[in-house]
């Protein structure tokens, strides 16, 4: 897997990789991750498909970040761990308690990745413990999302501490 992770990291052009895994539907909040990317020197990789893909591609273009957003589509279970290991931060911007738990954030944590998630009335903030395994922000707030991601990316010690605690 190390070779696959290295190849994936090489595809980022040296930029940090933000990852989201989930269906491309409204309550998953990927739009806020795309908007947050405006203030970051990073790439956003979206794994999954769904009815909002076209709208999200358009949003990325409108925000001037289309060249830094990769739509990876459906990824098989055999390839997904390498993508988790290649990322720097797992971004979980869901905006509704329809996101009851968030298995994808648990998978990212199992790979030692810090999570930025939203403070929902659901199991999400019980999995991502603020300032222990990740950072929690207000739902639907792209600026708060951007600031939390920037905080993690700017501190290797924080990134490693949150990732190890999650693992």
mmCIF file of C-alpha atoms in Angstrom:
data_model
loop_
_atom_site.group_PDB
_atom_site.id
_atom_site.type_symbol
_atom_site.label_atom_id
_atom_site.label_comp_id
_atom_site.label_asym_id
_atom_site.label_seq_id
_atom_site.Cartn_x
_atom_site.Cartn_y
_atom_site.Cartn_z
ATOM 1 C CA UNK A 1 0.000 0.000 0.000
ATOM 2 C CA UNK A 2 2.921 2.388 0.638
ATOM 3 C CA UNK A 3 3.667 2.633 -3.088
ATOM 4 C CA UNK A 4 0.022 3.388 -3.869
ATOM 5 C CA UNK A 5 -0.101 6.071 -1.153
ATOM 6 C CA UNK A 6 3.106 7.612 -2.515
ATOM 7 C CA UNK A 7 1.693 7.655 -6.038
ATOM 8 C CA UNK A 8 -1.523 9.295 -4.822
ATOM 9 C CA UNK A 9 0.395 11.920 -2.830
ATOM 10 C CA UNK A 10 2.450 12.635 -5.939
ATOM 11 C CA UNK A 11 -0.762 13.438 -7.812
ATOM 12 C CA UNK A 12 -1.402 16.351 -5.440
ATOM 13 C CA UNK A 13 1.464 18.421 -6.829
ATOM 14 C CA UNK A 14 2.874 18.835 -3.334
ATOM 15 C CA UNK A 15 -0.313 20.424 -1.992
ATOM 16 C CA UNK A 16 -2.023 19.098 1.135
ATOM 17 C CA UNK A 17 -4.894 16.739 0.403
ATOM 18 C CA UNK A 18 -8.294 17.252 1.979
ATOM 19 C CA UNK A 19 -10.596 14.266 1.641
ATOM 20 C CA UNK A 20 -14.331 13.727 1.840
ATOM 21 C CA UNK A 21 -15.998 10.361 1.296
ATOM 22 C CA UNK A 22 -19.755 10.187 0.854
ATOM 23 C CA UNK A 23 -22.691 10.495 -1.497
ATOM 24 C CA UNK A 24 -22.880 13.841 -3.248
ATOM 25 C CA UNK A 25 -26.152 14.961 -1.671
ATOM 26 C CA UNK A 26 -27.175 18.155 0.103
ATOM 27 C CA UNK A 27 -26.947 17.112 3.749
ATOM 28 C CA UNK A 28 -23.347 15.908 3.286
ATOM 29 C CA UNK A 29 -22.292 19.549 2.893
ATOM 30 C CA UNK A 30 -19.557 19.115 0.272
ATOM 31 C CA UNK A 31 -20.475 22.559 -1.053
ATOM 32 C CA UNK A 32 -18.974 24.088 2.115
ATOM 33 C CA UNK A 33 -15.742 22.160 1.662
ATOM 34 C CA UNK A 34 -15.509 23.534 -1.882
ATOM 35 C CA UNK A 35 -16.179 27.078 -0.657
ATOM 36 C CA UNK A 36 -13.632 26.625 2.164
ATOM 37 C CA UNK A 37 -10.996 25.700 -0.413
ATOM 38 C CA UNK A 38 -10.925 29.323 -1.652
ATOM 39 C CA UNK A 39 -8.863 30.305 1.397
ATOM 40 C CA UNK A 40 -6.569 27.279 1.385
ATOM 41 C CA UNK A 41 -3.567 26.167 -0.644
ATOM 42 C CA UNK A 42 -4.728 22.559 -0.859
ATOM 43 C CA UNK A 43 -6.565 20.040 -2.990
ATOM 44 C CA UNK A 44 -9.978 18.597 -2.159
ATOM 45 C CA UNK A 45 -10.661 15.019 -3.173
ATOM 46 C CA UNK A 46 -14.291 13.932 -3.221
ATOM 47 C CA UNK A 47 -14.979 10.197 -3.224
ATOM 48 C CA UNK A 48 -18.533 9.279 -4.122
ATOM 49 C CA UNK A 49 -21.262 9.969 -6.617
ATOM 50 C CA UNK A 50 -24.698 11.476 -6.363
ATOM 51 C CA UNK A 51 -27.245 13.852 -7.804
ATOM 52 C CA UNK A 52 -25.297 17.007 -6.845
ATOM 53 C CA UNK A 53 -22.112 16.205 -8.763
ATOM 54 C CA UNK A 54 -22.898 18.612 -11.605
ATOM 55 C CA UNK A 55 -23.859 21.375 -9.183
ATOM 56 C CA UNK A 56 -20.685 20.841 -7.138
ATOM 57 C CA UNK A 57 -18.516 20.959 -10.265
ATOM 58 C CA UNK A 58 -20.200 24.240 -11.231
ATOM 59 C CA UNK A 59 -19.700 25.611 -7.710
ATOM 60 C CA UNK A 60 -15.994 24.729 -7.849
ATOM 61 C CA UNK A 61 -15.671 26.592 -11.160
ATOM 62 C CA UNK A 62 -17.577 29.623 -9.835
ATOM 63 C CA UNK A 63 -15.273 29.751 -6.800
ATOM 64 C CA UNK A 64 -12.129 29.493 -8.915
ATOM 65 C CA UNK A 65 -11.046 26.206 -7.375
ATOM 66 C CA UNK A 66 -12.085 23.695 -10.058
ATOM 67 C CA UNK A 67 -8.443 22.837 -10.746
ATOM 68 C CA UNK A 68 -7.981 21.834 -7.101
ATOM 69 C CA UNK A 69 -11.115 19.704 -6.683
ATOM 70 C CA UNK A 70 -10.905 16.079 -7.809
ATOM 71 C CA UNK A 71 -14.075 14.077 -8.239
ATOM 72 C CA UNK A 72 -12.913 10.486 -7.794
ATOM 73 C CA UNK A 73 -16.339 8.859 -8.172
ATOM 74 C CA UNK A 74 -17.018 5.499 -6.598
ATOM 75 C CA UNK A 75 -13.874 3.895 -5.211
ATOM 76 C CA UNK A 76 -13.737 0.199 -4.387
ATOM 77 C CA UNK A 77 -13.110 -1.048 -0.879
ATOM 78 C CA UNK A 78 -9.677 -2.355 -1.912
ATOM 79 C CA UNK A 79 -8.507 1.122 -3.026
ATOM 80 C CA UNK A 80 -10.147 3.307 -0.382
ATOM 81 C CA UNK A 81 -7.617 2.747 2.454
ATOM 82 C CA UNK A 82 -4.776 4.123 0.304
ATOM 83 C CA UNK A 83 -6.791 7.273 -0.382
ATOM 84 C CA UNK A 84 -7.442 7.746 3.337
ATOM 85 C CA UNK A 85 -3.730 7.255 4.078
ATOM 86 C CA UNK A 86 -2.766 9.724 1.327
ATOM 87 C CA UNK A 87 -4.869 12.582 2.706
ATOM 88 C CA UNK A 88 -3.736 15.121 5.270
ATOM 89 C CA UNK A 89 -7.136 16.040 6.729
ATOM 90 C CA UNK A 90 -10.514 14.345 6.490
ATOM 91 C CA UNK A 91 -13.240 16.947 5.989
ATOM 92 C CA UNK A 92 -16.739 15.995 7.134
ATOM 93 C CA UNK A 93 -18.932 19.059 6.501
ATOM 94 C CA UNK A 94 -22.368 17.436 6.923
ATOM 95 C CA UNK A 95 -25.037 19.979 7.843
ATOM 96 C CA UNK A 96 -27.987 17.903 9.031
ATOM 97 C CA UNK A 97 -28.665 15.329 11.741
ATOM 98 C CA UNK A 98 -29.491 13.025 8.815
ATOM 99 C CA UNK A 99 -25.769 12.336 9.244
ATOM 100 C CA UNK A 100 -26.407 10.126 12.246
ATOM 101 C CA UNK A 101 -22.891 8.853 12.894
ATOM 102 C CA UNK A 102 -20.474 9.151 10.010
ATOM 103 C CA UNK A 103 -18.716 5.863 9.373
ATOM 104 C CA UNK A 104 -16.378 7.614 6.918
ATOM 105 C CA UNK A 105 -14.901 9.736 9.721
ATOM 106 C CA UNK A 106 -14.263 6.570 11.736
ATOM 107 C CA UNK A 107 -12.476 5.057 8.738
ATOM 108 C CA UNK A 108 -10.321 8.186 8.426
ATOM 109 C CA UNK A 109 -9.529 8.078 12.135
ATOM 110 C CA UNK A 110 -8.543 4.410 11.855
ATOM 111 C CA UNK A 111 -5.969 5.573 9.291
ATOM 112 C CA UNK A 112 -4.618 8.162 11.738
ATOM 113 C CA UNK A 113 -6.138 11.206 10.042
ATOM 114 C CA UNK A 114 -7.452 14.271 11.860
ATOM 115 C CA UNK A 115 -11.069 15.157 11.136
ATOM 116 C CA UNK A 116 -12.838 18.470 10.757
ATOM 117 C CA UNK A 117 -16.556 17.883 11.284
ATOM 118 C CA UNK A 118 -19.659 19.899 12.108
ATOM 119 C CA UNK A 119 -21.456 20.276 15.405
ATOM 120 C CA UNK A 120 -24.631 18.361 14.617
ATOM 121 C CA UNK A 121 -27.341 17.044 16.909
ATOM 122 C CA UNK A 122 -26.270 13.522 16.077
ATOM 123 C CA UNK A 123 -23.449 11.109 16.771
ATOM 124 C CA UNK A 124 -20.965 13.064 14.627
ATOM 125 C CA UNK A 125 -19.472 15.218 17.442
ATOM 126 C CA UNK A 126 -19.392 12.173 19.721
ATOM 127 C CA UNK A 127 -17.065 10.473 17.241
ATOM 128 C CA UNK A 128 -14.947 13.518 16.381
ATOM 129 C CA UNK A 129 -14.070 14.956 19.766
ATOM 130 C CA UNK A 130 -13.214 18.636 19.512
ATOM 131 C CA UNK A 131 -9.484 19.257 19.974
ATOM 132 C CA UNK A 132 -8.937 15.556 20.802
ATOM 133 C CA UNK A 133 -9.416 13.659 17.525
ATOM 134 C CA UNK A 134 -10.325 16.593 15.306
ATOM 135 C CA UNK A 135 -11.959 19.984 15.240
ATOM 136 C CA UNK A 136 -15.682 20.745 15.342
ATOM 137 C CA UNK A 137 -17.156 23.767 13.543
ATOM 138 C CA UNK A 138 -20.598 25.260 12.956
ATOM 139 C CA UNK A 139 -22.569 23.513 10.208
ATOM 140 C CA UNK A 140 -22.867 25.412 6.947
ATOM 141 C CA UNK A 141 -19.993 27.795 7.728
ATOM 142 C CA UNK A 142 -17.344 27.581 5.003
ATOM 143 C CA UNK A 143 -15.128 30.184 6.712
ATOM 144 C CA UNK A 144 -15.092 28.275 10.012
ATOM 145 C CA UNK A 145 -14.346 25.088 8.074
ATOM 146 C CA UNK A 146 -11.479 26.820 6.271
ATOM 147 C CA UNK A 147 -10.041 28.190 9.518
ATOM 148 C CA UNK A 148 -10.127 24.770 11.218
ATOM 149 C CA UNK A 149 -8.467 23.089 8.241
ATOM 150 C CA UNK A 150 -5.826 25.837 8.102
ATOM 151 C CA UNK A 151 -5.154 25.381 11.825
ATOM 152 C CA UNK A 152 -4.495 21.657 11.352
ATOM 153 C CA UNK A 153 -2.430 22.106 8.188
ATOM 154 C CA UNK A 154 -0.271 24.786 9.798
ATOM 155 C CA UNK A 155 0.757 22.596 12.739
ATOM 156 C CA UNK A 156 2.326 19.214 12.121
ATOM 157 C CA UNK A 157 2.278 18.480 15.857
ATOM 158 C CA UNK A 158 -1.479 19.181 16.041
ATOM 159 C CA UNK A 159 -2.135 17.103 12.917
ATOM 160 C CA UNK A 160 -0.181 14.166 14.332
ATOM 161 C CA UNK A 161 -1.694 14.476 17.834
ATOM 162 C CA UNK A 162 -5.277 14.525 16.534
ATOM 163 C CA UNK A 163 -4.599 11.706 14.089
ATOM 164 C CA UNK A 164 -2.977 9.469 16.686
ATOM 165 C CA UNK A 165 -5.752 10.108 19.208
ATOM 166 C CA UNK A 166 -8.319 9.164 16.581
ATOM 167 C CA UNK A 167 -6.495 5.983 15.686
#
